[in-house]
Amino acid sequence: MNFRLPLDRAIPASPASCFENYGKRNYSSAIRTSATVFSQTSIRKSSEKFRSWYYHRSHFGSGAHEVLFRFVVSPAKVSKDAQSFENESSSQAHNFLEFITSERVKVVSMLALALALCTADRVVMSVAIVPLSAAHGWSKSFSGVVQSSFLWGYLVSPIVGGALVDIYGGKLVMAWGVALWSVGTYLTPWAAETSLWTLLGMRVLVGIAEGVALPCMNNMISRWFPQTERSRAVGIAMAGFQLGSAIGLTLSPIIMSQAGIFGPFVIFGLSGFLWVLVWLFAIYRAPQLHPQISKDELDYILHEKEKLLRPTPRKSSGKTRKLPPFRLLLSKLPTWALMSANAMHSWGYFVVLSWMPIYFNMIYHVDLRQAAWFSAIPWATMAVVGYIAGACSDLLIQSGLSITYTRKLMQSIGFIGPGIALLGLNAAKSPSVASAWLTAAVALKSFSHCGFLVNFQEYAPEYAGVIHGIANTAGTLAAIVGTIGAGFFVEKMGSFRGFIILTSCLYFVSALFWDMVATGERVYFDRTHPLPS
């Protein structure tokens, strides 16, 4: 008999289970189901695997054993199944070139660009605050208040924005968000010339609009990417987030030297308007609605998502837009793990983003442009490391490692690593050594994107937007306390040293809490399903 079996990987669901499920009397149904399973799987080369496979079936009796044996050795059937397996494998072998030229990568690239604008609009004030403080005579603590005004608006919008994302989808909400924060950024020069309260109000508007960015990103990635590619997709999107910080910190001083203090606000605001036009006309909210997506890519996305699809609660046919079950959501420890992780992530992020230019200026006496460069290098490094972390995370899941273990591993690296690196930063004696430690801290922090940031869709996909909003609100509160607290701490103590040690300790505690209670398994929040503890 001339036929070939694919013998390259372990069989995840053998034909034996089909006999167990259908019973030994229903041979025809068992064989049909076995054929389907067999055509999609393969058997390891080990002879011991074959022996245990046949021995496992001995209790079905000779009839079942003979039928199964005929199925296995039939040349026509096996060659047909083997060919089917090979065709399916080749159709799903998406190499790197196909991945980067796919429609789903175009979607995540636009998301990355939106997040780059998002962070660029934030960090402009981190650079402009130095000349503004000098011009208006603001103290360090009041400079912290001005920088934190963005966070006042960011505190309000994530929960409402997350709920809107769950109802209307990421495309529409993201378009409105970028449009509004671009308006706020563009009008900042006018607001600053009008009054202090108008300036604070415009930064609040920017914060309100930017509160929807990450929930929208998560929503669009969950629609366009199967679970085995989501870490990589988040890595690409968050690379834009970090590059936005680097671009804002490096270009803002240059633009300000040529066009005045408010030049960057105008340029970044106009860039946001252009992005909205491209987004509305070139991006679709789901792959099924894209008129130009290839059949292969659409089949691949849908097939991979179906393979990992778990049973979902039965829903009513009509659309219901009732309030999310906040009490039920907050009754689960994994929700608090997400809130804690987001809070610590935001604390570290905004403290570094807001105060590092001033830190290098105050501790090492470098001028504004050098401080911006020292602060920007870590964010550029984070963008690269973030994608590498995402690819590694996807590979771990594809190799069979559980989602829960993968998320905990990534989150541990993303928090314990920066905690250690900040202690090194605290002990640095030169700006170059301090910059190296800061780069390590920010780069390792990107591993947490493959921890808590991907976890929202896995933990509760039907409420991912609102849970992300709750976690973002917790993060914003932490960021406000950290940003303002750093200013008061420096003013009272005269140094950043103690505040950096406090931040390191908080990183360690948050990592421990995450590892204790986080999960990568789906939790059902309707009352017809048992709720895991």
XYZ file of C-alpha atoms in Angstrom, residues 18-524:
507
model
C -15.353 9.601 19.025
C -16.130 5.969 19.986
C -16.373 6.934 23.639
C -18.784 9.763 22.865
C -21.009 7.869 20.410
C -21.001 4.423 22.080
C -19.878 1.125 20.633
C -23.233 0.389 18.971
C -23.225 3.463 16.743
C -20.211 2.520 14.601
C -21.185 4.508 11.497
C -21.496 7.805 13.382
C -18.258 7.118 15.211
C -16.416 6.407 11.963
C -17.745 9.550 10.300
C -16.683 11.666 13.249
C -13.362 9.837 13.483
C -12.691 10.584 9.835
C -13.254 14.273 10.449
C -10.968 14.324 13.468
C -8.341 12.172 11.745
C -8.261 14.380 8.659
C -7.474 17.411 10.810
C -4.842 15.830 13.061
C -1.808 13.580 13.012
C -0.135 10.940 15.168
C 3.310 11.113 16.744
C 5.947 8.765 15.332
C 6.495 6.966 18.633
C 5.540 3.264 18.539
C 4.565 3.521 22.192
C 1.964 6.103 21.178
C 0.501 3.649 18.671
C 0.385 0.819 21.252
C -1.408 2.936 23.832
C -3.775 4.172 21.115
C -4.909 0.642 20.186
C -4.884 -0.635 23.771
C -7.181 2.206 24.794
C -9.778 0.863 22.377
C -9.687 -2.788 23.357
C -12.618 -2.435 25.712
C -14.930 -1.522 22.822
C -14.848 -5.144 21.649
C -13.609 -6.770 18.448
C -16.256 -5.149 16.256
C -15.215 -1.618 17.092
C -11.556 -2.573 16.897
C -11.959 -4.079 13.416
C -13.919 -1.130 12.089
C -11.359 1.286 13.461
C -8.516 -0.815 12.036
C -10.079 -0.854 8.582
C -10.447 2.936 8.781
C -6.794 3.403 9.647
C -5.272 1.119 7.034
C -7.604 1.796 4.112
C -5.251 3.239 1.432
C -7.942 5.299 -0.292
C -9.286 6.707 2.933
C -5.912 7.455 4.514
C -4.460 9.027 1.387
C -7.595 11.142 1.030
C -7.408 12.216 4.686
C -3.675 12.866 4.446
C -4.177 14.987 1.334
C -6.975 16.871 3.076
C -4.677 17.499 6.022
C -1.879 18.753 3.797
C -4.216 21.071 1.889
C -5.565 22.512 5.124
C -2.075 22.955 6.551
C -0.809 24.721 3.445
C -3.848 27.007 3.291
C -3.220 28.097 6.899
C 0.548 28.537 6.589
C 0.573 32.307 6.803
C 4.174 33.399 6.557
C 5.567 36.698 7.742
C 5.186 38.435 4.356
C 1.530 37.483 4.127
C 0.996 38.677 7.685
C 2.489 42.143 7.229
C 0.623 42.721 3.939
C -2.751 41.530 5.230
C -5.797 43.718 5.778
C -5.748 43.021 9.516
C -2.244 44.477 9.770
C -3.461 47.599 7.959
C -6.119 47.923 10.654
C -3.641 47.547 13.518
C -1.225 49.947 11.781
C -3.928 52.615 11.739
C -4.565 51.875 15.409
C -0.853 52.266 16.100
C -0.852 55.629 14.325
C -3.875 56.774 16.358
C -2.157 55.766 19.592
C 1.018 57.565 18.448
C -1.009 60.756 18.039
C -2.675 60.052 21.377
C 0.600 59.987 23.300
C 2.215 62.759 21.255
C -0.659 65.065 22.237
C -0.067 64.103 25.872
C 3.696 64.581 26.015
C 3.718 67.962 24.295
C 2.699 69.471 27.614
C 5.511 67.568 29.374
C 7.996 69.516 27.241
C 6.078 72.799 27.081
C 5.599 72.868 30.859
C 9.229 73.951 31.389
C 9.043 77.252 29.417
C 5.414 77.793 30.510
C 6.395 77.433 34.166
C 9.274 79.848 33.673
C 7.041 82.359 31.875
C 4.244 82.249 34.469
C 6.282 81.621 37.592
C 4.653 78.263 38.402
C 6.085 76.139 41.212
C 6.961 72.448 40.809
C 3.772 71.385 42.579
C 1.580 73.666 40.440
C 3.325 72.390 37.292
C 2.221 68.921 38.376
C -1.365 70.186 38.692
C -1.272 71.627 35.155
C 0.129 68.374 33.734
C -2.425 66.302 35.632
C -5.362 68.314 34.206
C -5.303 65.945 31.248
C -5.945 63.109 33.688
C -9.023 64.791 35.175
C -10.779 64.291 31.870
C -9.236 60.864 31.408
C -10.783 59.887 34.735
C -14.317 60.554 33.470
C -14.443 58.918 30.053
C -13.056 55.346 30.148
C -16.090 53.653 31.752
C -18.626 55.476 29.571
C -16.371 55.136 26.537
C -15.846 51.434 27.202
C -19.595 50.857 27.411
C -20.051 52.751 24.109
C -17.389 50.567 22.516
C -19.261 47.419 23.602
C -22.447 48.793 21.968
C -21.251 50.663 18.863
C -17.880 49.052 18.163
C -14.362 50.411 18.075
C -14.377 52.066 14.656
C -17.042 54.705 15.306
C -16.013 55.505 18.880
C -12.326 55.769 17.919
C -13.156 58.232 15.115
C -15.040 60.503 17.532
C -12.282 60.195 20.126
C -9.451 61.184 17.773
C -11.511 64.050 16.345
C -12.268 65.497 19.790
C -8.757 65.221 21.225
C -7.343 66.747 18.033
C -9.683 69.710 18.459
C -8.548 70.077 22.068
C -4.874 69.900 21.083
C -5.267 72.337 18.194
C -7.072 74.895 20.380
C -4.588 74.698 23.277
C -2.604 77.790 22.088
C -5.800 79.846 22.017
C -6.793 78.508 25.453
C -3.380 79.337 26.957
C -3.629 82.915 25.701
C -7.147 83.275 27.069
C -6.838 82.177 30.709
C -5.429 79.491 32.963
C -8.880 77.956 33.487
C -9.472 77.777 29.737
C -6.121 76.007 29.317
C -7.009 73.517 32.044
C -10.438 72.980 30.465
C -8.908 72.239 27.057
C -6.536 69.678 28.554
C -9.513 68.091 30.312
C -11.245 67.787 26.903
C -8.167 66.048 25.489
C -8.225 63.649 28.429
C -11.930 62.866 28.014
C -11.478 62.054 24.330
C -8.331 59.969 24.795
C -10.047 57.800 27.411
C -11.666 55.711 24.658
C -8.447 54.945 22.757
C -7.330 51.719 24.462
C -10.823 50.138 24.741
C -11.313 50.864 21.020
C -7.939 49.313 20.229
C -8.827 46.165 22.170
C -12.234 45.936 20.484
C -10.850 46.248 16.955
C -8.059 43.744 17.597
C -10.520 41.194 19.010
C -12.614 41.513 15.822
C -9.751 41.340 13.349
C -7.262 38.959 14.998
C -7.574 35.381 16.262
C -6.385 34.739 19.792
C -3.075 33.249 18.623
C -2.113 36.597 17.022
C -3.542 39.092 19.489
C -0.382 39.578 21.552
C 1.518 40.418 18.364
C -1.243 42.781 17.269
C -1.256 44.533 20.639
C 2.542 44.747 20.355
C 2.208 46.584 17.027
C -0.497 48.922 18.323
C 1.361 49.706 21.529
C 4.556 50.251 19.539
C 2.738 53.224 18.064
C 1.783 54.271 21.579
C 5.432 54.309 22.665
C 6.755 55.844 19.441
C 4.261 58.653 19.955
C 6.004 59.451 23.227
C 9.416 59.360 21.555
C 8.219 61.516 18.632
C 6.531 64.023 20.918
C 9.521 64.344 23.230
C 12.093 64.703 20.432
C 10.192 66.798 17.891
C 8.473 69.171 20.313
C 11.643 71.056 21.366
C 12.719 71.329 17.730
C 9.326 72.620 16.585
C 9.139 74.975 19.568
C 12.527 76.474 18.655
C 11.224 77.254 15.142
C 7.505 77.949 15.658
C 7.204 78.949 19.294
C 5.938 77.135 22.369
C 2.591 76.215 20.798
C 3.821 75.011 17.399
C 3.669 71.281 18.290
C 0.054 71.573 19.458
C -1.029 72.930 16.070
C 0.898 70.349 14.034
C -0.236 67.336 16.054
C -3.824 68.575 16.101
C -3.953 68.894 12.298
C -2.414 65.415 11.953
C -5.311 64.004 13.970
C -7.892 65.481 11.582
C -6.112 63.840 8.631
C -6.076 60.476 10.449
C -9.851 60.589 11.004
C -10.502 61.009 7.272
C -8.360 57.982 6.368
C -9.851 55.872 9.180
C -13.458 56.514 8.194
C -13.017 55.682 4.526
C -10.337 52.961 4.554
C -11.024 50.861 7.683
C -13.966 48.521 8.401
C -15.190 47.507 11.833
C -15.035 43.756 11.102
C -13.313 41.567 8.475
C -16.666 40.222 7.220
C -17.615 43.771 6.122
C -14.418 44.504 4.202
C -15.185 44.360 0.443
C -11.547 43.863 -0.626
C -10.281 41.342 1.933
C -9.058 38.117 0.331
C -11.045 34.941 0.835
C -7.983 33.198 2.276
C -7.466 35.846 4.933
C -11.151 35.976 5.867
C -11.338 32.184 6.113
C -8.168 32.130 8.196
C -9.445 34.737 10.680
C -12.844 33.086 11.078
C -11.428 29.550 11.233
C -8.833 30.384 13.884
C -11.391 32.239 15.992
C -13.858 29.340 15.753
C -11.202 26.824 16.848
C -10.710 28.652 20.142
C -14.342 29.613 20.608
C -15.808 28.494 23.907
C -19.507 28.021 24.611
C -21.240 31.326 25.182
C -24.349 32.075 27.142
C -27.594 32.110 25.199
C -28.725 35.642 24.467
C -32.038 37.024 23.442
C -32.541 37.764 19.763
C -33.240 41.438 20.289
C -30.513 43.934 21.123
C -30.589 44.999 24.734
C -28.659 48.048 25.850
C -29.087 47.797 29.589
C -26.471 48.928 32.056
C -23.542 46.537 32.582
C -23.690 44.504 35.829
C -21.111 46.595 37.673
C -21.685 44.898 41.028
C -21.209 41.468 39.498
C -18.116 42.560 37.573
C -16.534 43.971 40.714
C -17.318 40.826 42.714
C -14.618 38.835 40.877
C -10.971 38.911 41.908
C -9.641 38.818 38.301
C -11.415 42.143 37.705
C -9.460 43.608 40.600
C -6.281 42.088 39.234
C -6.872 43.975 35.976
C -7.616 47.177 37.892
C -4.491 46.802 40.022
C -2.283 46.072 37.012
C -3.693 49.014 35.046
C -3.287 51.306 38.052
C 0.386 50.402 38.508
C 1.015 50.564 34.761
C -0.439 54.089 34.617
C 1.378 55.206 37.765
C 4.744 54.213 36.314
C 3.911 55.422 32.817
C 2.748 58.927 33.722
C 5.411 59.507 36.349
C 8.124 58.661 33.815
C 6.385 60.530 30.993
C 5.680 63.700 32.969
C 8.749 64.003 35.154
C 11.730 62.453 33.369
C 12.643 65.597 31.380
C 12.570 67.559 34.650
C 14.384 64.697 36.421
C 17.338 64.817 34.022
C 17.343 68.600 34.147
C 17.252 68.682 37.963
C 19.550 65.733 38.825
C 22.090 65.905 35.978
C 21.659 69.557 34.904
C 21.075 68.835 31.223
C 19.173 71.357 29.109
C 15.621 70.832 27.822
C 16.528 69.376 24.436
C 18.985 66.891 25.937
C 16.445 65.959 28.597
C 13.885 65.254 25.901
C 16.333 63.020 24.064
C 17.244 61.131 27.251
C 13.535 60.629 27.949
C 12.624 59.673 24.362
C 15.153 56.886 23.811
C 13.422 54.496 26.255
C 10.056 54.850 24.491
C 11.563 54.042 21.106
C 13.212 50.961 22.630
C 9.916 49.991 24.243
C 8.209 50.001 20.845
C 10.654 47.385 19.511
C 10.705 45.238 22.653
C 6.905 45.376 22.834
C 6.539 43.675 19.464
C 9.139 41.051 20.388
C 7.261 40.377 23.629
C 4.009 40.006 21.695
C 5.515 37.552 19.228
C 7.010 35.492 22.071
C 3.680 35.461 23.890
C 1.855 34.188 20.800
C 4.495 31.489 20.283
C 4.128 30.313 23.878
C 0.358 29.938 23.450
C 0.746 28.219 20.074
C 3.236 25.773 21.612
C 0.605 24.643 24.124
C 1.342 26.808 27.181
C -1.869 27.841 28.920
C -3.157 31.361 28.387
C -3.279 31.961 32.145
C 0.363 30.964 32.660
C 1.463 33.031 29.639
C -0.314 36.161 30.886
C 1.167 35.751 34.365
C 4.665 35.225 32.985
C 4.484 38.288 30.742
C 3.005 40.440 33.504
C 5.691 39.360 35.983
C 8.462 40.354 33.578
C 6.605 43.599 32.812
C 6.437 44.680 36.475
C 9.325 43.026 38.339
C 11.787 44.030 35.601
C 10.973 47.779 35.764
C 10.974 47.645 39.583
C 14.556 46.385 39.595
C 15.644 48.764 36.814
C 14.276 51.806 38.665
C 16.414 50.885 41.661
C 19.400 50.910 39.282
C 18.287 54.311 37.964
C 18.156 55.593 41.529
C 21.780 54.608 42.117
C 23.139 55.927 38.779
C 25.926 58.510 38.970
C 25.862 59.814 35.372
C 23.144 60.735 32.860
C 24.232 58.027 30.407
C 24.004 55.272 33.052
C 20.674 56.679 34.267
C 19.374 56.690 30.692
C 20.423 53.038 30.277
C 18.551 52.008 33.422
C 15.513 54.056 32.399
C 15.569 52.411 28.964
C 15.654 48.965 30.593
C 12.753 49.871 32.899
C 10.532 51.187 30.114
C 11.444 48.400 27.668
C 10.687 45.620 30.176
C 7.444 47.388 31.037
C 6.203 46.536 27.522
C 5.900 42.864 28.532
C 2.872 43.841 30.621
C 1.029 44.653 27.381
C 0.998 40.884 26.782
C -0.259 40.401 30.323
C -3.125 42.565 31.523
C -3.716 44.543 28.322
C -4.581 41.483 26.210
C -6.487 39.862 29.058
C -9.691 41.924 28.852
C -11.044 40.089 25.791
C -10.070 36.690 27.209
C -11.542 37.247 30.643
C -14.905 38.783 29.694
C -15.326 39.475 25.962
C -18.953 40.603 26.290
C -17.960 43.271 28.849
C -14.376 43.884 27.732
C -14.995 47.554 26.959
C -16.586 48.447 30.272
C -14.061 46.406 32.323
C -11.264 48.103 30.413
C -12.953 51.407 31.253
C -13.129 50.529 34.963
C -9.466 49.509 34.922
C -8.528 52.691 33.052
C -10.334 54.774 35.662
C -8.351 53.028 38.401
C -5.232 53.690 36.354
C -6.114 57.343 35.935
C -6.623 57.816 39.677
C -3.223 56.237 40.255
C -1.679 58.444 37.561
C -3.138 61.604 39.122
C -1.824 60.647 42.550
C 1.572 59.735 41.090
C 1.944 62.822 38.902
C 0.848 65.328 41.540
C 2.473 63.344 44.351
C 5.840 63.393 42.610
C 5.690 67.183 42.394
C 4.843 67.621 46.079
C 7.392 64.954 47.072
C 10.191 66.724 45.189
C 9.140 70.098 46.581
C 9.145 68.838 50.176
C 12.075 66.404 50.029
C 14.172 68.135 47.390
C 14.876 64.888 45.520
C 13.304 62.197 43.326
C 15.187 59.360 45.035
C 12.598 58.352 47.625
C 9.734 58.555 45.152
C 11.526 56.195 42.747
C 12.019 53.647 45.561
C 8.294 53.867 46.377
C 7.425 53.240 42.721
C 9.663 50.152 42.631
C 7.982 48.679 45.714
C 4.540 49.243 44.185
C 5.630 47.383 41.040
C 6.621 44.328 43.110
C 3.378 44.282 45.117
C 1.216 44.616 42.002
C 3.066 41.758 40.251
C 2.477 39.497 43.260
C -1.251 40.281 43.370
C -1.608 39.619 39.633
C 0.114 36.248 39.862
C -2.162 35.237 42.726
C -5.603 36.009 41.241
C -5.429 36.725 37.474
C -6.810 34.249 34.934
C -6.734 33.727 31.181
C -9.952 31.705 31.246
C -13.280 33.201 30.317
C -15.643 34.073 33.162
C -19.385 34.212 32.477
